[in-house]
Amino acid sequence: MLASASTTSRPLLLGLTGGIGSGKSTVSRRLAELGAVVIDADAIARSVTAPAGTAMPAIRAQFGDGFVTPDGALDRDRMRERVFSDPQAKQQLEAIVHPLVGEETARQTRAALALHPPVIVFDVPLLVESAHWRERVDRILVVDCSPATQIQRVVARSALAPAAVERIIAAQATREQRRAIADWVLLNEDLSLAQLHERIDALMEELQSARQQMAGTPLPTPPSGV
């Protein structure tokens, strides 16, 4: 239990997830605008694999210079191809990165608790796939859309071809698996940004109510991995 927060007025710990292109980042940004503190596991993973990132010496030792860019960061495109074709490489990469992400997540959680926000959002792309996260949050929000919409959005914002996006989707949890663990499902399909914000604003009111219902209950186990 995270003992540094009073259980009488503690925040709601919300796990946020969704497939690539679902709009999860847009949702997390809006929740932050509404007063939540957002801890982004993917952003942390990018930071530890950036130039001079804490994961880079071990990655270079494990995979070689060919997986490191000239400026010293992880070559994400090349590593993506490697882990898609080599499950052992995926496990090796996760063994390096995940503990570091867990340490930074725990540090950010302690800092967030000191701010006494109404909600702490853990933005975790692989929440469904993780063996840890579901027991470390109070509730789970899934941002959902069709695979066709995922592909359309990702192709529009990146240099990835549709086939490459399809491979990423196939490697993630299925839409049904994500929906099965959700306390809330936010369907982000054919919505304008204003309409999406309206739905998030209404959801924030529900999160506040859920927080009030949890007053006096202990916080879940502190996050220590992904």
CSV table of N, CA, C and O in Angstrom, one decimal, residues 140-199:
chain,number,residue,atom,x,y,z
A,140,ILE,N,-10.3,1.1,-14.3
A,140,ILE,CA,-9.7,1.1,-15.6
A,140,ILE,C,-10.6,1.7,-16.6
A,140,ILE,O,-11.8,1.4,-16.7
A,141,LEU,N,-10.0,2.6,-17.4
A,141,LEU,CA,-10.7,3.3,-18.5
A,141,LEU,C,-10.0,2.8,-19.8
A,141,LEU,O,-8.8,2.9,-19.9
A,142,VAL,N,-10.8,2.3,-20.7
A,142,VAL,CA,-10.4,1.9,-22.0
A,142,VAL,C,-10.9,2.9,-23.1
A,142,VAL,O,-12.1,3.1,-23.1
A,143,VAL,N,-10.0,3.4,-23.9
A,143,VAL,CA,-10.4,4.2,-25.0
A,143,VAL,C,-10.4,3.3,-26.2
A,143,VAL,O,-9.5,2.6,-26.5
A,144,ASP,N,-11.6,3.3,-26.9
A,144,ASP,CA,-11.8,2.2,-27.9
A,144,ASP,C,-12.2,2.8,-29.2
A,144,ASP,O,-12.8,3.9,-29.3
A,145,CYS,N,-11.8,2.1,-30.3
A,145,CYS,CA,-12.3,2.5,-31.6
A,145,CYS,C,-12.1,1.2,-32.5
A,145,CYS,O,-11.4,0.3,-32.1
A,146,SER,N,-12.6,1.3,-33.7
A,146,SER,CA,-12.4,0.1,-34.6
A,146,SER,C,-11.0,0.0,-35.1
A,146,SER,O,-10.3,1.0,-35.2
A,147,PRO,N,-10.6,-1.2,-35.5
A,147,PRO,CA,-9.2,-1.3,-36.1
A,147,PRO,C,-9.1,-0.5,-37.4
A,147,PRO,O,-8.0,0.0,-37.6
A,148,ALA,N,-10.1,-0.3,-38.2
A,148,ALA,CA,-10.0,0.5,-39.4
A,148,ALA,C,-9.7,1.9,-39.0
A,148,ALA,O,-8.9,2.6,-39.7
A,149,THR,N,-10.3,2.4,-37.9
A,149,THR,CA,-10.0,3.8,-37.5
A,149,THR,C,-8.6,3.9,-36.9
A,149,THR,O,-7.9,4.9,-37.2
A,150,GLN,N,-8.2,2.9,-36.2
A,150,GLN,CA,-6.8,2.9,-35.7
A,150,GLN,C,-5.8,3.0,-36.9
A,150,GLN,O,-4.9,3.8,-36.8
A,151,ILE,N,-6.0,2.2,-37.9
A,151,ILE,CA,-5.1,2.2,-39.0
A,151,ILE,C,-5.1,3.6,-39.7
A,151,ILE,O,-4.0,4.2,-40.0
A,152,GLN,N,-6.3,4.1,-39.9
A,152,GLN,CA,-6.4,5.4,-40.6
A,152,GLN,C,-5.7,6.5,-39.9
A,152,GLN,O,-4.9,7.3,-40.4
A,153,ARG,N,-5.9,6.5,-38.5
A,153,ARG,CA,-5.2,7.6,-37.7
A,153,ARG,C,-3.7,7.5,-37.7
A,153,ARG,O,-3.0,8.5,-37.8
A,154,VAL,N,-3.2,6.3,-37.5
A,154,VAL,CA,-1.8,6.1,-37.4
A,154,VAL,C,-1.1,6.4,-38.7
A,154,VAL,O,0.0,7.0,-38.8
A,155,VAL,N,-1.7,5.9,-39.8
A,155,VAL,CA,-1.1,6.2,-41.1
A,155,VAL,C,-1.0,7.7,-41.4
A,155,VAL,O,-0.1,8.3,-41.9
A,156,ALA,N,-2.1,8.4,-41.0
A,156,ALA,CA,-2.2,9.8,-41.2
A,156,ALA,C,-1.1,10.6,-40.4
A,156,ALA,O,-0.7,11.7,-40.9
A,157,ARG,N,-0.7,10.1,-39.3
A,157,ARG,CA,0.2,10.9,-38.4
A,157,ARG,C,1.6,10.4,-38.4
A,157,ARG,O,2.5,11.0,-37.9
A,158,SER,N,1.9,9.3,-39.1
A,158,SER,CA,3.2,8.7,-39.1
A,158,SER,C,3.6,8.3,-40.5
A,158,SER,O,2.8,8.4,-41.5
A,159,ALA,N,4.8,7.8,-40.6
A,159,ALA,CA,5.3,7.3,-41.9
A,159,ALA,C,5.1,5.8,-42.1
A,159,ALA,O,5.5,5.2,-43.0
A,160,LEU,N,4.3,5.2,-41.1
A,160,LEU,CA,4.1,3.8,-41.2
A,160,LEU,C,3.1,3.4,-42.3
A,160,LEU,O,2.1,4.2,-42.5
A,161,ALA,N,3.3,2.3,-43.0
A,161,ALA,CA,2.4,1.8,-44.0
A,161,ALA,C,1.2,1.1,-43.2
A,161,ALA,O,1.4,0.6,-42.1
A,162,PRO,N,0.1,1.0,-43.9
A,162,PRO,CA,-1.0,0.3,-43.3
A,162,PRO,C,-0.7,-1.1,-42.8
A,162,PRO,O,-1.1,-1.6,-41.7
A,163,ALA,N,0.1,-1.9,-43.6
A,163,ALA,CA,0.5,-3.2,-43.2
A,163,ALA,C,1.3,-3.2,-41.9
A,163,ALA,O,1.2,-4.1,-41.0
A,164,ALA,N,2.1,-2.2,-41.7
A,164,ALA,CA,3.0,-2.1,-40.5
A,164,ALA,C,2.1,-1.8,-39.3
A,164,ALA,O,2.3,-2.4,-38.2
A,165,VAL,N,1.1,-1.0,-39.5
A,165,VAL,CA,0.1,-0.7,-38.4
A,165,VAL,C,-0.7,-1.9,-38.0
A,165,VAL,O,-0.9,-2.2,-36.8
A,166,GLU,N,-1.1,-2.7,-39.0
A,166,GLU,CA,-1.8,-3.9,-38.8
A,166,GLU,C,-1.0,-4.9,-37.9
A,166,GLU,O,-1.5,-5.6,-37.0
A,167,ARG,N,0.3,-4.9,-38.2
A,167,ARG,CA,1.2,-5.8,-37.4
A,167,ARG,C,1.3,-5.3,-35.9
A,167,ARG,O,1.3,-6.2,-35.0
A,168,ILE,N,1.3,-4.0,-35.7
A,168,ILE,CA,1.4,-3.5,-34.4
A,168,ILE,C,0.1,-3.9,-33.6
A,168,ILE,O,0.1,-4.3,-32.5
A,169,ILE,N,-1.1,-3.7,-34.3
A,169,ILE,CA,-2.4,-4.0,-33.7
A,169,ILE,C,-2.4,-5.5,-33.3
A,169,ILE,O,-2.9,-5.8,-32.3
A,170,ALA,N,-1.9,-6.3,-34.3
A,170,ALA,CA,-2.0,-7.8,-34.0
A,170,ALA,C,-1.1,-8.2,-32.8
A,170,ALA,O,-1.4,-9.2,-32.2
A,171,ALA,N,-0.1,-7.4,-32.5
A,171,ALA,CA,0.8,-7.7,-31.4
A,171,ALA,C,0.3,-7.2,-30.1
A,171,ALA,O,0.8,-7.6,-29.0
A,172,GLN,N,-0.7,-6.4,-30.1
A,172,GLN,CA,-1.3,-5.8,-28.9
A,172,GLN,C,-2.5,-6.7,-28.5
A,172,GLN,O,-2.9,-7.6,-29.2
A,173,ALA,N,-3.0,-6.4,-27.3
A,173,ALA,CA,-4.2,-7.1,-26.8
A,173,ALA,C,-5.3,-6.8,-27.8
A,173,ALA,O,-5.4,-5.7,-28.4
A,174,THR,N,-6.3,-7.7,-27.9
A,174,THR,CA,-7.4,-7.5,-28.8
A,174,THR,C,-8.4,-6.4,-28.2
A,174,THR,O,-8.4,-6.1,-27.0
A,175,ARG,N,-9.2,-5.9,-29.0
A,175,ARG,CA,-10.2,-5.0,-28.6
A,175,ARG,C,-11.1,-5.6,-27.6
A,175,ARG,O,-11.4,-5.0,-26.5
A,176,GLU,N,-11.4,-6.8,-27.8
A,176,GLU,CA,-12.3,-7.5,-26.8
A,176,GLU,C,-11.6,-7.7,-25.5
A,176,GLU,O,-12.3,-7.6,-24.4
A,177,GLN,N,-10.3,-8.0,-25.5
A,177,GLN,CA,-9.6,-8.2,-24.2
A,177,GLN,C,-9.5,-6.9,-23.4
A,177,GLN,O,-9.7,-6.9,-22.2
A,178,ARG,N,-9.3,-5.8,-24.1
A,178,ARG,CA,-9.3,-4.5,-23.4
A,178,ARG,C,-10.7,-4.2,-22.8
A,178,ARG,O,-10.8,-3.8,-21.7
A,179,ARG,N,-11.7,-4.4,-23.6
A,179,ARG,CA,-13.1,-4.0,-23.1
A,179,ARG,C,-13.5,-4.9,-21.9
A,179,ARG,O,-14.2,-4.5,-21.1
A,180,ALA,N,-12.9,-6.1,-21.9
A,180,ALA,CA,-13.3,-7.1,-20.8
A,180,ALA,C,-12.9,-6.6,-19.5
A,180,ALA,O,-13.5,-7.0,-18.4
A,181,ILE,N,-11.8,-5.9,-19.4
A,181,ILE,CA,-11.3,-5.5,-18.1
A,181,ILE,C,-11.7,-4.0,-17.7
A,181,ILE,O,-11.3,-3.5,-16.6
A,182,ALA,N,-12.5,-3.4,-18.5
A,182,ALA,CA,-12.7,-2.0,-18.4
A,182,ALA,C,-13.9,-1.7,-17.4
A,182,ALA,O,-14.9,-2.4,-17.3
A,183,ASP,N,-13.7,-0.7,-16.5
A,183,ASP,CA,-14.8,-0.2,-15.7
A,183,ASP,C,-15.6,0.9,-16.5
A,183,ASP,O,-16.8,1.1,-16.4
A,184,TRP,N,-14.8,1.6,-17.4
A,184,TRP,CA,-15.4,2.5,-18.4
A,184,TRP,C,-14.8,2.3,-19.7
A,184,TRP,O,-13.6,2.0,-19.9
A,185,VAL,N,-15.7,2.3,-20.8
A,185,VAL,CA,-15.2,2.3,-22.1
A,185,VAL,C,-15.6,3.6,-22.8
A,185,VAL,O,-16.8,3.9,-22.8
A,186,LEU,N,-14.6,4.3,-23.3
A,186,LEU,CA,-14.9,5.6,-24.0
A,186,LEU,C,-14.7,5.3,-25.5
A,186,LEU,O,-13.6,5.1,-26.0
A,187,LEU,N,-15.8,5.3,-26.2
A,187,LEU,CA,-15.8,5.0,-27.7
A,187,LEU,C,-15.4,6.3,-28.4
A,187,LEU,O,-16.2,7.2,-28.5
A,188,ASN,N,-14.2,6.3,-29.0
A,188,ASN,CA,-13.7,7.4,-29.7
A,188,ASN,C,-13.8,7.2,-31.2
A,188,ASN,O,-12.8,6.9,-31.9
A,189,GLU,N,-15.0,7.2,-31.7
A,189,GLU,CA,-15.2,6.9,-33.1
A,189,GLU,C,-16.1,8.0,-33.7
A,189,GLU,O,-17.2,8.3,-33.2
A,190,ASP,N,-15.7,8.6,-34.8
A,190,ASP,CA,-16.5,9.6,-35.5
A,190,ASP,C,-16.9,10.8,-34.6
A,190,ASP,O,-18.0,11.3,-34.7
A,191,LEU,N,-16.0,11.2,-33.7
A,191,LEU,CA,-16.2,12.3,-32.8
A,191,LEU,C,-15.3,13.5,-33.2
A,191,LEU,O,-14.1,13.3,-33.5
A,192,SER,N,-15.8,14.7,-33.1
A,192,SER,CA,-15.0,15.9,-33.2
A,192,SER,C,-14.2,16.0,-31.8
A,192,SER,O,-14.6,15.4,-30.8
A,193,LEU,N,-13.2,16.8,-31.8
A,193,LEU,CA,-12.5,17.0,-30.6
A,193,LEU,C,-13.4,17.6,-29.5
A,193,LEU,O,-13.3,17.2,-28.3
A,194,ALA,N,-14.3,18.5,-29.9
A,194,ALA,CA,-15.2,19.1,-28.9
A,194,ALA,C,-16.1,18.0,-28.3
A,194,ALA,O,-16.4,18.0,-27.1
A,195,GLN,N,-16.6,17.1,-29.2
A,195,GLN,CA,-17.5,16.1,-28.7
A,195,GLN,C,-16.7,15.1,-27.8
A,195,GLN,O,-17.3,14.7,-26.8
A,196,LEU,N,-15.5,14.8,-28.1
A,196,LEU,CA,-14.7,13.9,-27.3
A,196,LEU,C,-14.5,14.6,-25.9
A,196,LEU,O,-14.6,13.9,-24.9
A,197,HIS,N,-14.2,15.9,-25.9
A,197,HIS,CA,-14.0,16.6,-24.7
A,197,HIS,C,-15.2,16.6,-23.8
A,197,HIS,O,-15.1,16.4,-22.6
A,198,GLU,N,-16.4,16.7,-24.4
A,198,GLU,CA,-17.6,16.6,-23.7
A,198,GLU,C,-17.8,15.3,-23.0
A,198,GLU,O,-18.2,15.2,-21.8
A,199,ARG,N,-17.4,14.2,-23.6
A,199,ARG,CA,-17.5,12.9,-23.0
A,199,ARG,C,-16.5,12.7,-21.9
A,199,ARG,O,-16.8,12.1,-20.9
